[in-house]
GROMACS .gro file of C-alpha atoms in nm:
model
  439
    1UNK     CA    1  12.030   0.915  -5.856
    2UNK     CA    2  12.008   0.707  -5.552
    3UNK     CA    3  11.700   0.541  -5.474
    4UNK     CA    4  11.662   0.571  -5.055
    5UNK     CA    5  11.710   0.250  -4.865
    6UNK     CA    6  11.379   0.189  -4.738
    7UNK     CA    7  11.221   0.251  -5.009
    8UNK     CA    8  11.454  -0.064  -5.182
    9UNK     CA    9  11.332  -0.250  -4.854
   10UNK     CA   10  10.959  -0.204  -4.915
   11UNK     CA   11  11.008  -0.315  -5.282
   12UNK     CA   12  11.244  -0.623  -5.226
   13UNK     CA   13  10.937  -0.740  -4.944
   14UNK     CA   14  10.664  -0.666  -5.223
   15UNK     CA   15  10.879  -0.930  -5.482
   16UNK     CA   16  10.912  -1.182  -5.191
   17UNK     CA   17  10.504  -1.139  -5.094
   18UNK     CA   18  10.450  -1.178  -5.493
   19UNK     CA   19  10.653  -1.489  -5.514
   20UNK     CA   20  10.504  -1.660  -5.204
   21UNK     CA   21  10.195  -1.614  -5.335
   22UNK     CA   22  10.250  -1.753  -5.685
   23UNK     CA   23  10.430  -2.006  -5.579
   24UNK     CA   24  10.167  -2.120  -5.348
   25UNK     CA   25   9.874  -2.115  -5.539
   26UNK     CA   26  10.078  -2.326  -5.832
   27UNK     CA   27  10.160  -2.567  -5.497
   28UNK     CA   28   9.798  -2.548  -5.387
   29UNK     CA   29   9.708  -2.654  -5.744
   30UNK     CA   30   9.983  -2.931  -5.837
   31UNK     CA   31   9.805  -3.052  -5.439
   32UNK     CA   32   9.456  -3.051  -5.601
   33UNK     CA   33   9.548  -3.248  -5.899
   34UNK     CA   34   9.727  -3.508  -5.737
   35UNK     CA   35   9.435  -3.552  -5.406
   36UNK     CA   36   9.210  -3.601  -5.776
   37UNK     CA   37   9.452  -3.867  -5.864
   38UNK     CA   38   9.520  -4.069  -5.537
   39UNK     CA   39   9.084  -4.024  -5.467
   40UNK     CA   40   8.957  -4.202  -5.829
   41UNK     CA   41   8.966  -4.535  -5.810
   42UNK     CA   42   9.148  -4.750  -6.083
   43UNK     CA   43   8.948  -4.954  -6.365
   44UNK     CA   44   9.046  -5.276  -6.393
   45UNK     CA   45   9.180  -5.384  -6.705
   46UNK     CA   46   9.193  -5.760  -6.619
   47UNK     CA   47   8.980  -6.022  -6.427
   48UNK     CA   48   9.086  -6.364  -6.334
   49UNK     CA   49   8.862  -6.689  -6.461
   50UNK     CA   50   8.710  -6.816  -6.175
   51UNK     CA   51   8.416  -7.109  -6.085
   52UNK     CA   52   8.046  -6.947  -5.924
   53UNK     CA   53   7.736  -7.027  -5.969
   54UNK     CA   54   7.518  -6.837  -6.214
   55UNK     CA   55   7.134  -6.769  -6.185
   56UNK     CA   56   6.992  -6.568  -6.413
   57UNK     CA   57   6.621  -6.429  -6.367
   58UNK     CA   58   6.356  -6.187  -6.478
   59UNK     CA   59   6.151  -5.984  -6.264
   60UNK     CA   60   5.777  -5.935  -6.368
   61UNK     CA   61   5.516  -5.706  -6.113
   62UNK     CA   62   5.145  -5.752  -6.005
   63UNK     CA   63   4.873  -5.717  -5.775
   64UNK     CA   64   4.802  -5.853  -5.487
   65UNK     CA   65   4.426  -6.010  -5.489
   66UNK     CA   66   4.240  -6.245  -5.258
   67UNK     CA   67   4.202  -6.629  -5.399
   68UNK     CA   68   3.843  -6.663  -5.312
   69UNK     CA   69   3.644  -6.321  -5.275
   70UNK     CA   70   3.266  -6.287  -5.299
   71UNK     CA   71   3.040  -6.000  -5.318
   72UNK     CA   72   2.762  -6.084  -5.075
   73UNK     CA   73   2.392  -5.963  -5.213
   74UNK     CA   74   2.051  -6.107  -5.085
   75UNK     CA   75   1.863  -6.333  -5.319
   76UNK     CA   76   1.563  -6.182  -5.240
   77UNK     CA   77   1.404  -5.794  -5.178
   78UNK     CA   78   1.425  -5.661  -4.850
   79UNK     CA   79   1.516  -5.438  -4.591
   80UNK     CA   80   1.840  -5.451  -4.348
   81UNK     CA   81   1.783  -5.581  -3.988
   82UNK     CA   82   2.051  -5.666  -3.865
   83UNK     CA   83   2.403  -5.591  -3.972
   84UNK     CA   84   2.655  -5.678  -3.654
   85UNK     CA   85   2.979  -5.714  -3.893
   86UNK     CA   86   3.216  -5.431  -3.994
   87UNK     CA   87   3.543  -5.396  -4.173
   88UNK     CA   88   3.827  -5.587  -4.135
   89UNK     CA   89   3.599  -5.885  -3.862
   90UNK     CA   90   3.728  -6.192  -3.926
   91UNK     CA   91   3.451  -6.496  -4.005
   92UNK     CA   92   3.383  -6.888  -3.942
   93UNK     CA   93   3.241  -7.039  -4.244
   94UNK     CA   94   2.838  -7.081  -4.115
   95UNK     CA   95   2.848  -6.746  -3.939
   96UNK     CA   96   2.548  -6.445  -3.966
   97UNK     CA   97   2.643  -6.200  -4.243
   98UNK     CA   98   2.325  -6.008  -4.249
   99UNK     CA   99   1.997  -6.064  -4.187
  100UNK     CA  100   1.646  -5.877  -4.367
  101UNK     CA  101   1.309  -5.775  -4.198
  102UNK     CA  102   1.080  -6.065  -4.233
  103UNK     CA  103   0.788  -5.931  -4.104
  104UNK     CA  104   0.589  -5.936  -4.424
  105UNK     CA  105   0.698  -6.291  -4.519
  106UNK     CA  106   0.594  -6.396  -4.156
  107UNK     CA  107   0.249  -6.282  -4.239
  108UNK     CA  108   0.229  -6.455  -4.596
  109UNK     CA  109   0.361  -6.744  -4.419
  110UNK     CA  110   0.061  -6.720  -4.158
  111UNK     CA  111  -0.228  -6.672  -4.474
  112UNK     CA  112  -0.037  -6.979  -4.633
  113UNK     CA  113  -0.073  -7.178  -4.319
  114UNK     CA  114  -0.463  -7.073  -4.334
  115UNK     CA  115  -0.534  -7.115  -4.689
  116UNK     CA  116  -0.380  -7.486  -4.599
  117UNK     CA  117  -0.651  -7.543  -4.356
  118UNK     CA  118  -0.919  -7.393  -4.584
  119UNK     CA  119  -0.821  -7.612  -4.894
  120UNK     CA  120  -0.792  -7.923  -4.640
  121UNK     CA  121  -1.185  -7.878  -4.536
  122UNK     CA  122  -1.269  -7.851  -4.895
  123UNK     CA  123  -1.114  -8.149  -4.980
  124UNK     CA  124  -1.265  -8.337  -4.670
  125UNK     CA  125  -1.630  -8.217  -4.794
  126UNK     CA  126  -1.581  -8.331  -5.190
  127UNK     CA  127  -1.450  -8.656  -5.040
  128UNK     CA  128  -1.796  -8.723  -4.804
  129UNK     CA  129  -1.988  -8.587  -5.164
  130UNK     CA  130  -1.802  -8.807  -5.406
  131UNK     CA  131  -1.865  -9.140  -5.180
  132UNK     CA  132  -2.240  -9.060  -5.132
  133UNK     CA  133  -2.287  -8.997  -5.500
  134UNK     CA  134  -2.072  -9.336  -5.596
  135UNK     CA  135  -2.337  -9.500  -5.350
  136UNK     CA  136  -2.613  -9.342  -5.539
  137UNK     CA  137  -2.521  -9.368  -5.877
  138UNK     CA  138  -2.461  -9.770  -5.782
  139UNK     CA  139  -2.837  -9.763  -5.668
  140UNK     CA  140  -2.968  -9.585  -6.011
  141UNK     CA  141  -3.075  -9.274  -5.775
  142UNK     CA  142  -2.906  -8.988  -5.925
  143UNK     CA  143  -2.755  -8.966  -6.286
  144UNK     CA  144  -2.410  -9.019  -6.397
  145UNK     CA  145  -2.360  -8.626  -6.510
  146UNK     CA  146  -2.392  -8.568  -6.124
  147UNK     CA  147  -2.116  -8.804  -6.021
  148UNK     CA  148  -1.908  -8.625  -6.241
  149UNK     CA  149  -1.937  -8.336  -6.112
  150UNK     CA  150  -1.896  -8.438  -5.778
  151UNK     CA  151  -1.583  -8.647  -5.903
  152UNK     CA  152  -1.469  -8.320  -6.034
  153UNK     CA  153  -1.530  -8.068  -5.715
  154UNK     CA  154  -1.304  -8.383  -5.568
  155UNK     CA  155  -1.042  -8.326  -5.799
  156UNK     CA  156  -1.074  -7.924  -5.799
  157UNK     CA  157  -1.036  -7.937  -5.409
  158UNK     CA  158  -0.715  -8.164  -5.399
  159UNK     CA  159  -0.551  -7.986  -5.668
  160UNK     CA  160  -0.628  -7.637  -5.435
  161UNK     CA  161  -0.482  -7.834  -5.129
  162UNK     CA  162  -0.104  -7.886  -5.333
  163UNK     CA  163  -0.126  -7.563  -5.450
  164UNK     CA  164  -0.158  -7.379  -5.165
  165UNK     CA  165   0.110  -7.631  -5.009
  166UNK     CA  166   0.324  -7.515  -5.265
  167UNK     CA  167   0.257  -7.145  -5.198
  168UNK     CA  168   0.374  -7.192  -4.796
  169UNK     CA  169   0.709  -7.382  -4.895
  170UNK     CA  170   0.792  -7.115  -5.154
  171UNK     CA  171   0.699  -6.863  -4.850
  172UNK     CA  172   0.912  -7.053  -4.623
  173UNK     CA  173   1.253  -7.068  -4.894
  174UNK     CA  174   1.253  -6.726  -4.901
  175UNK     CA  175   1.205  -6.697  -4.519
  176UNK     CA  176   1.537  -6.866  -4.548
  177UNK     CA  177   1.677  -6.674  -4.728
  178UNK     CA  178   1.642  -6.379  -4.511
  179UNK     CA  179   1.949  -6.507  -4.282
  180UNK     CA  180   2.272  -6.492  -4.518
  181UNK     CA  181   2.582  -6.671  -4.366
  182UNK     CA  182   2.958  -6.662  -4.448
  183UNK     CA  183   3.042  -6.922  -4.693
  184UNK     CA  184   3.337  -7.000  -4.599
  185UNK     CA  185   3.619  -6.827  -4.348
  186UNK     CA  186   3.697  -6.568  -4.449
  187UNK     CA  187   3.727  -6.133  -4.370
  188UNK     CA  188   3.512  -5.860  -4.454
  189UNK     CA  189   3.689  -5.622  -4.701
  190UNK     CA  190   3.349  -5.377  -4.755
  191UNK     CA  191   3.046  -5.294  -4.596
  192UNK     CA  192   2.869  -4.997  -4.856
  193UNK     CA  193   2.511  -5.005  -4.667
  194UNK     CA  194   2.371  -4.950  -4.303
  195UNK     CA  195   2.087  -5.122  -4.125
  196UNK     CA  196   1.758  -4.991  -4.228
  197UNK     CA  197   1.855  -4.965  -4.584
  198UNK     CA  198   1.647  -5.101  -4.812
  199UNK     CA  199   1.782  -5.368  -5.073
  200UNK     CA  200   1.703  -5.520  -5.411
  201UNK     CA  201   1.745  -5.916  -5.469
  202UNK     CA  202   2.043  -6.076  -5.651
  203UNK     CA  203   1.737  -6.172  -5.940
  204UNK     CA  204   1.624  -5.767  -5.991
  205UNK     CA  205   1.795  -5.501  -6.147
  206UNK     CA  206   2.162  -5.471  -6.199
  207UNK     CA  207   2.227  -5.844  -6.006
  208UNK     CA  208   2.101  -5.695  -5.693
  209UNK     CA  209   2.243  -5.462  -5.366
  210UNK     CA  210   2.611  -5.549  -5.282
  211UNK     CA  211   2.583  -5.559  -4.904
  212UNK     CA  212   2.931  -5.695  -4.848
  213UNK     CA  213   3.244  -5.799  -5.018
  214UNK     CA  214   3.445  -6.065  -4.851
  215UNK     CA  215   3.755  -6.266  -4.915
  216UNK     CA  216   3.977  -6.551  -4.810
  217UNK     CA  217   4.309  -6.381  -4.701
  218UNK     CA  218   4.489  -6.714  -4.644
  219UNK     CA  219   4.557  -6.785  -4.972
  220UNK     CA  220   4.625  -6.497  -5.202
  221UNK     CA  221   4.754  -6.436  -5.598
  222UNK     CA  222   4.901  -6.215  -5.804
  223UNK     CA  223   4.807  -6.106  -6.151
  224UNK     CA  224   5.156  -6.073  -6.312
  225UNK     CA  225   5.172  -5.914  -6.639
  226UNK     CA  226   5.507  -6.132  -6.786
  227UNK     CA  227   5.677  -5.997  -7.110
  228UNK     CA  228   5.630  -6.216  -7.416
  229UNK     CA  229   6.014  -6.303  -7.446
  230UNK     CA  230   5.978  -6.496  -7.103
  231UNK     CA  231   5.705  -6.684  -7.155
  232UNK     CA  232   5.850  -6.967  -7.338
  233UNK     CA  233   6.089  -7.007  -7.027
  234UNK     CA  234   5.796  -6.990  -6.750
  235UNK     CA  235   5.608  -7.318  -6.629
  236UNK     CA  236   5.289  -7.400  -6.459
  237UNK     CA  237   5.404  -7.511  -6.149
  238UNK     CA  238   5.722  -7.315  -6.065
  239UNK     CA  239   5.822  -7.153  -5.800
  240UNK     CA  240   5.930  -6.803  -5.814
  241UNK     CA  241   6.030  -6.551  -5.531
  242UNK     CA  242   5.783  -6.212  -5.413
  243UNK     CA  243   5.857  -5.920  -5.272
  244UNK     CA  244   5.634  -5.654  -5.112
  245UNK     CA  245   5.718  -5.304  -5.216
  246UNK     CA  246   5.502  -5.197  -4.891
  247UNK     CA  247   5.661  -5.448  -4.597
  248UNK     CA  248   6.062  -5.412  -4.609
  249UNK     CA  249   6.232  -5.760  -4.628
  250UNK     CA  250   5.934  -5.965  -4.663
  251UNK     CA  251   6.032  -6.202  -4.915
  252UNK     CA  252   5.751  -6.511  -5.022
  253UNK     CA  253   5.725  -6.818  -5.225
  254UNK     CA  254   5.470  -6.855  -5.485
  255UNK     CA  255   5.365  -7.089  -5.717
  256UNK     CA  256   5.275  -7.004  -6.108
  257UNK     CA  257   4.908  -7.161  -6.122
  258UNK     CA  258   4.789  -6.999  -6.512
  259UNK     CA  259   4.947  -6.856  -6.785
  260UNK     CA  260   4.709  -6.696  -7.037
  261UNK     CA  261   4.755  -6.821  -7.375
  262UNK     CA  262   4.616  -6.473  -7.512
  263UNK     CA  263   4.855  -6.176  -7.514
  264UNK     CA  264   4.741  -5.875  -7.412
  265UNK     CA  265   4.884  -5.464  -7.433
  266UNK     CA  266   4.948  -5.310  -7.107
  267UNK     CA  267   5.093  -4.969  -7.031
  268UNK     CA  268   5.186  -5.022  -7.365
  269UNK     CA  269   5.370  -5.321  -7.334
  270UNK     CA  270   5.240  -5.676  -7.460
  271UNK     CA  271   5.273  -5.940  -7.226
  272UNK     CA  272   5.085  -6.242  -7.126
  273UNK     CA  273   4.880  -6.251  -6.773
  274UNK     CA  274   4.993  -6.487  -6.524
  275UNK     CA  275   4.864  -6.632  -6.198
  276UNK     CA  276   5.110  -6.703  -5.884
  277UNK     CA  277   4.958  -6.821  -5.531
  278UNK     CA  278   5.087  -6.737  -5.247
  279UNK     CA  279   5.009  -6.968  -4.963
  280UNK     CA  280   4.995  -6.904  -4.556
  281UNK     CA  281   5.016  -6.555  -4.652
  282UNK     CA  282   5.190  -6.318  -4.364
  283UNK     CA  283   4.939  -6.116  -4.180
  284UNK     CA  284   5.078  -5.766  -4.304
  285UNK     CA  285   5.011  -5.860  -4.712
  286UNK     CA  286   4.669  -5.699  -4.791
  287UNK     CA  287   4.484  -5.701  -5.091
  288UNK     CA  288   4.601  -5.418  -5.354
  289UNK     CA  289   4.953  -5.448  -5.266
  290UNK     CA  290   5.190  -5.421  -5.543
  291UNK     CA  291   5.416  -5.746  -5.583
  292UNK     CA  292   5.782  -5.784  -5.745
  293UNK     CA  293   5.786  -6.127  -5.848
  294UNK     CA  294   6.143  -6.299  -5.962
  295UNK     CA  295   6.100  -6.583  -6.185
  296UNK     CA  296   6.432  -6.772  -6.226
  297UNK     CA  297   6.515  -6.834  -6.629
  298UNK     CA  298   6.820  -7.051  -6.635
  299UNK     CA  299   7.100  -7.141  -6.382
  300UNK     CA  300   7.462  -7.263  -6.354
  301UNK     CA  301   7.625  -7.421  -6.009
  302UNK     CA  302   8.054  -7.420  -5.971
  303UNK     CA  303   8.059  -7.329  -6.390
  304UNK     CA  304   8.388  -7.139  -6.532
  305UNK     CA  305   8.274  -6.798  -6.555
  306UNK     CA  306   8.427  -6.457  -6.660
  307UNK     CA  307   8.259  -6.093  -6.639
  308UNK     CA  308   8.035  -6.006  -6.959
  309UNK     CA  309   8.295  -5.746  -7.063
  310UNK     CA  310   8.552  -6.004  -7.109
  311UNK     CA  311   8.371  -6.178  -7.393
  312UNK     CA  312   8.396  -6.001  -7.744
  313UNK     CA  313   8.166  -6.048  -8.016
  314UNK     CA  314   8.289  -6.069  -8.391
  315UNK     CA  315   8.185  -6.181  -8.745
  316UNK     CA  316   8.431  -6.413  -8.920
  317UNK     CA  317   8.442  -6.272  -9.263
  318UNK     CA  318   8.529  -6.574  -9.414
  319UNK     CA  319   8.244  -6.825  -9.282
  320UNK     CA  320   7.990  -6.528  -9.178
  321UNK     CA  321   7.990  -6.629  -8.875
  322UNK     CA  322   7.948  -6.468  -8.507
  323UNK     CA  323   8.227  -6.611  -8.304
  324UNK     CA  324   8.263  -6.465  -7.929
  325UNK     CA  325   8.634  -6.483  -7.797
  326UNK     CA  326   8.851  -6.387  -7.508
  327UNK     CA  327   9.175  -6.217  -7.454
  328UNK     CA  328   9.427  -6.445  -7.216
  329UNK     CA  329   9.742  -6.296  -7.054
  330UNK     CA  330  10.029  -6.452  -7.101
  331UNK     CA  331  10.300  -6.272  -6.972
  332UNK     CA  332  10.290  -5.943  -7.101
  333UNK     CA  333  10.113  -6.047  -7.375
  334UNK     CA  334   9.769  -6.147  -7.453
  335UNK     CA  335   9.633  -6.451  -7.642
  336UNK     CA  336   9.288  -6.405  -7.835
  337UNK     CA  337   9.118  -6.742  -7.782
  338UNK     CA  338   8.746  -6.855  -7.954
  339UNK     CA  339   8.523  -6.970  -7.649
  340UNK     CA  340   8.170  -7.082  -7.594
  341UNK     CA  341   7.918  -6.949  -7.362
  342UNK     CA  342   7.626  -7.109  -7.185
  343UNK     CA  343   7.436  -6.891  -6.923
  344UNK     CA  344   7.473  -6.563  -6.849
  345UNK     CA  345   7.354  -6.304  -6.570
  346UNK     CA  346   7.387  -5.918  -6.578
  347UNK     CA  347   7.757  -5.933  -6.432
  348UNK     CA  348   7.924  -6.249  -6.539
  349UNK     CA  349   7.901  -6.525  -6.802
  350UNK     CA  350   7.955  -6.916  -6.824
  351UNK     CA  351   8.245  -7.022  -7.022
  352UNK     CA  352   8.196  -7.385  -7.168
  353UNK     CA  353   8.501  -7.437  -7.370
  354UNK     CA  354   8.827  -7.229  -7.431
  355UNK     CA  355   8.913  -7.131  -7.047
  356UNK     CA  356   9.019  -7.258  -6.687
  357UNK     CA  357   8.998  -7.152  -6.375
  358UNK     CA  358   9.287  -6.930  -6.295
  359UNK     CA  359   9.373  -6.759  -6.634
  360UNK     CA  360   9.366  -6.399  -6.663
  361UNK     CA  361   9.127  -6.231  -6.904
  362UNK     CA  362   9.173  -5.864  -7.057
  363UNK     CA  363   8.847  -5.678  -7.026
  364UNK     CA  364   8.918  -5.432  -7.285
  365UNK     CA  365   9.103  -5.478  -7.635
  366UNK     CA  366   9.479  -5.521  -7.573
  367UNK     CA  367   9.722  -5.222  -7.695
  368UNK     CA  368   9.825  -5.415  -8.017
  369UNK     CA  369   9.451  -5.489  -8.115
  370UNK     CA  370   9.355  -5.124  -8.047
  371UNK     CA  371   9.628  -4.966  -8.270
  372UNK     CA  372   9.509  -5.282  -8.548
  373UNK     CA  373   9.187  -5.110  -8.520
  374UNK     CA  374   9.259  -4.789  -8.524
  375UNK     CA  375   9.459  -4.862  -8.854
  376UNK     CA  376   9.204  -5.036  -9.025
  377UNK     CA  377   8.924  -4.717  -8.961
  378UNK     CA  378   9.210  -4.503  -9.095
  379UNK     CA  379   9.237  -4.711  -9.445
  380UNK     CA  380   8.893  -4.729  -9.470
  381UNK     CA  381   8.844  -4.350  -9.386
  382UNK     CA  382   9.139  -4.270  -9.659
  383UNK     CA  383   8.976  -4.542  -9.911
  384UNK     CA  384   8.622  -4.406  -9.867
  385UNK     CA  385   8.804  -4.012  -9.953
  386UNK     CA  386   8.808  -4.134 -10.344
  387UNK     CA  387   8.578  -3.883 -10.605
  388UNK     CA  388   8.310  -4.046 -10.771
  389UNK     CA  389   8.120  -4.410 -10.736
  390UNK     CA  390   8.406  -4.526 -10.474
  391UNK     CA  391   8.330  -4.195 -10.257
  392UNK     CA  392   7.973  -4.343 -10.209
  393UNK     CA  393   8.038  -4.644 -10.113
  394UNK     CA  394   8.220  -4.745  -9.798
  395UNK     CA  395   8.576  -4.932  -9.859
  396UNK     CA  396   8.596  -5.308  -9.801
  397UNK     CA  397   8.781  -5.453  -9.482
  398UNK     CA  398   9.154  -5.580  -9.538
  399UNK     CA  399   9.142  -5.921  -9.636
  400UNK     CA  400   9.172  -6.135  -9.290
  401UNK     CA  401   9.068  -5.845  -9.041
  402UNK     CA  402   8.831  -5.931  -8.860
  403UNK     CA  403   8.572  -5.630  -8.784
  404UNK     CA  404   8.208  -5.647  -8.614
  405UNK     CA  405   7.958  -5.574  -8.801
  406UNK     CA  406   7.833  -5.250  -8.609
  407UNK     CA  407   7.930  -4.889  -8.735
  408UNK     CA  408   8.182  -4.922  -8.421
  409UNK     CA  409   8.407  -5.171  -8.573
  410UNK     CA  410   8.689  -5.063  -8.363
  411UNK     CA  411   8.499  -5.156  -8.028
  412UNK     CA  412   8.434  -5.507  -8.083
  413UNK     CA  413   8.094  -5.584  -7.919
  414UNK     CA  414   7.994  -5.847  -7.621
  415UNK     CA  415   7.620  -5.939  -7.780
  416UNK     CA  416   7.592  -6.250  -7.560
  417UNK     CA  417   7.320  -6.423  -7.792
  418UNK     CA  418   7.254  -6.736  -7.584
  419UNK     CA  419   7.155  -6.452  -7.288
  420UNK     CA  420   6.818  -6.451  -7.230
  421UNK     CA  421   6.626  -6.177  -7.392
  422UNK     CA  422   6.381  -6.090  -7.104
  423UNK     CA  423   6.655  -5.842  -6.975
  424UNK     CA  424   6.856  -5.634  -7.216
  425UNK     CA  425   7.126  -5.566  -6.966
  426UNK     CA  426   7.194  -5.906  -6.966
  427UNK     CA  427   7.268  -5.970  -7.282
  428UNK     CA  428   7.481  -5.668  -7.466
  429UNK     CA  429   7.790  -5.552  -7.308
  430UNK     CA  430   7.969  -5.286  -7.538
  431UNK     CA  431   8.344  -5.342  -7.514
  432UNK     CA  432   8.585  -5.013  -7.501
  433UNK     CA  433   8.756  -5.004  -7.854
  434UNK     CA  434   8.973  -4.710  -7.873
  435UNK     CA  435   8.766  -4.486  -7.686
  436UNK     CA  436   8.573  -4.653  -7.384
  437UNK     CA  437   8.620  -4.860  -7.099
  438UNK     CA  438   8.444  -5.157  -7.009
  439UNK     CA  439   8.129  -5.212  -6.930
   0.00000   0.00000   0.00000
């Protein structure tokens, strides 16, 4: 039978539309995959020694406080006159605070002043009588029991004179104390009560009415709360740098004043309080800020230095010994070199001994070392297969391999030791192995 013509059209136009289609999408696809390609970025596999400086630090945070602040109460009871300062009024050491109704004192001032007078009459009159009765007792006209007494009235009337002396300069201390200046210069940070208010001496109950709380904002510290493995590294006297979390770019120098020598547990952490001034404060730190302090720990200038992931970690089997070492190219090869290592930051470490400036370090295990690792796990896997007592107990290294100590013996581990511990980052960099890249 003969299939019609345009009927063999339609279907040879349906194949071609099918295989357009298919082929694009597979196009479309193989597209995808290589824009993925081209977009990620290469890992390096190699960095080249090089001379920097190193400065390695620990950062530690705290509150902002003022230096000198004082809560202002009156030393005596009273009521509030006069109150012309508010928050935030800035303060010349000798200027009115506050000042208390002294009416009543005025008045026990005035029957002070009177009882004076009274007690100065008395004394005038016991004088006259104690002369007249010397005169008569010298002429055998009165008895000596009545000079006595008058000898005693004397007495009785000075003694009233000091003590009501006494009384008025008692009466005019406290009148002074009515008036309560700024002791130094400083700003007013509180004001909880209003004139009219009615308020208990410093000497009563509870240490007395806080009427104000002022502060020097010159000079300011912070209570830093440092972690006990950088304490041994931080001195009285250093400077470190601070940071405001609430003014962008300010940046400060302070100066560690105290260190406490008693730990003590905050948020859960132990640490060890620490004091840093801040002098000539800017005008936009305020009291209660929170403060990032950076307190440098050790530092390098124009040392050899290589990225942490360059520096492996191993146990010689045959002294016990950690020894760190280094990978150099050399040609298509790579050389394992031993190397020592001074300070360290959380990208790059000092190389003492073993490299130069110039050379080219692997940062991950070469090929070779990687396939002499992966052997090694599959002997011991196969050895540790054996029934019985050797099935428990993990096979022994090949004599001369050299394996770290962790469960990942293929990896080979950069635990810089002579890193500081303050900063964990710092100081472990876990090399690839067969499976990872580099740090």
């Amino acid at each position: 039978m003969q299939v019609p013509s345009n009927v063999m059209k339609k279907f040879i136009v349906l194949i071609v539309i099918l295989g357009l289609g298919v082929g694009g999408y597979y196009g479309w696809k193989n597209w995808q995959k290589t824009a993925a390609t081209s977009a990620a970025p290469e890992r390096p596999t190699t960095a080249t020694v090089e001379l920097r400086d190193i400065n390695f630090s620990v950062n530690a945070a705290g509150e902002i406080a003022p230096a000198e602040q004082v809560s202002v109460r009156p030393e005596i009871n009273g009521k509030v006159e006069r109150l012309t300062v508010d928050l935030g009024d800035h303060l010349k050491k000798g200027d009115v605070l506050f000042k208390l109704d002294d009416k009543e004192l005025q008045q026990t001032r005035a029957s002070n002043v009177t009882d004076i007078d009274k007690a100065k009459l008395n004394v005038e009159k016991a004088e006259r009588d104690h002369k007249r009765a010397l005169q008569l007792l010298g002429d055998k006209l009165i008895s000596q029991e009545l000079y006595d007494d008058t000898k005693t009235a004397y007495d009785l009337a000075r003694n009233s004179l000091e003590s009501a002396q006494r009384a008025l300069a008692f009466t005019d201390e406290h009148l002074t104390k009515t008036e309560v200046r700024a002791p130094f210069d400083c700003t007013v940070l509180t004001r909880p009560v209003s004139v009219g208010q009615a308020v208990s001496g410093s000497d009563g109950f509870n240490g007395g009415t806080e009427v104000l709380t002022i502060a020097d904002l010159n000079d300011m510290i912070i209570n830093a709360q440092v972690n006990q493995a950088d304490v041994p590294r931080l001195k009285v006297g250093e400077l470190v740098e601070v940071t405001v979390e609430a003014v962008a770019g300010l940046r400060a120098t302070g100066t560690v004043e105290r260190i406490s020598p008693q730990a003590i547990i905050k948020n859960n952490i132990k640490g060890y309080p620490a004091r840093i001034v801040l002098k000539h404060v800017d005008e936009r730190i305020r009291p209660g800020m929170t403060a990032n302090v950076k307190i440098p720990v050790a530092s390098a200038d124009n040392v050899t230095a290589v990225p942490l992931a360059a520096v492996f970690t191993e146990k010689n089997p045959d002294t016990g010994q950690m020894e760190r070492f280094v990978y150099v190219q050399q040609g298509e090869n790579y050389e394992k070199r031993n190397v020592k290592v001074g300070v360290s930051d959380f990208a790059c470490a000092e190389i003492q001994e073993g490299l130069k400036a110039g050379e080219v370090v692997s940062l991950e295990l070469p090929k070779e070392e990687r396939e002499k690792k992966a052997k090694q796990v599959a002997v011991q896997k196969k050895s540790g297969g054996v029934t019985g007592a050797a099935a428990a107990k993990p096979a022994a290294p090949a004599s001369g391999t050299r394996t770290n100590v962790s469960k990942a013996s293929a990896g080979g581990s950069s635990n810089l030791e002579s890193t500081p511990k303050g900063s964990s980052a710092g100081v472990k960099v876990s090399n690839p192995g067969l499976t990872s890249g580099p740090h």
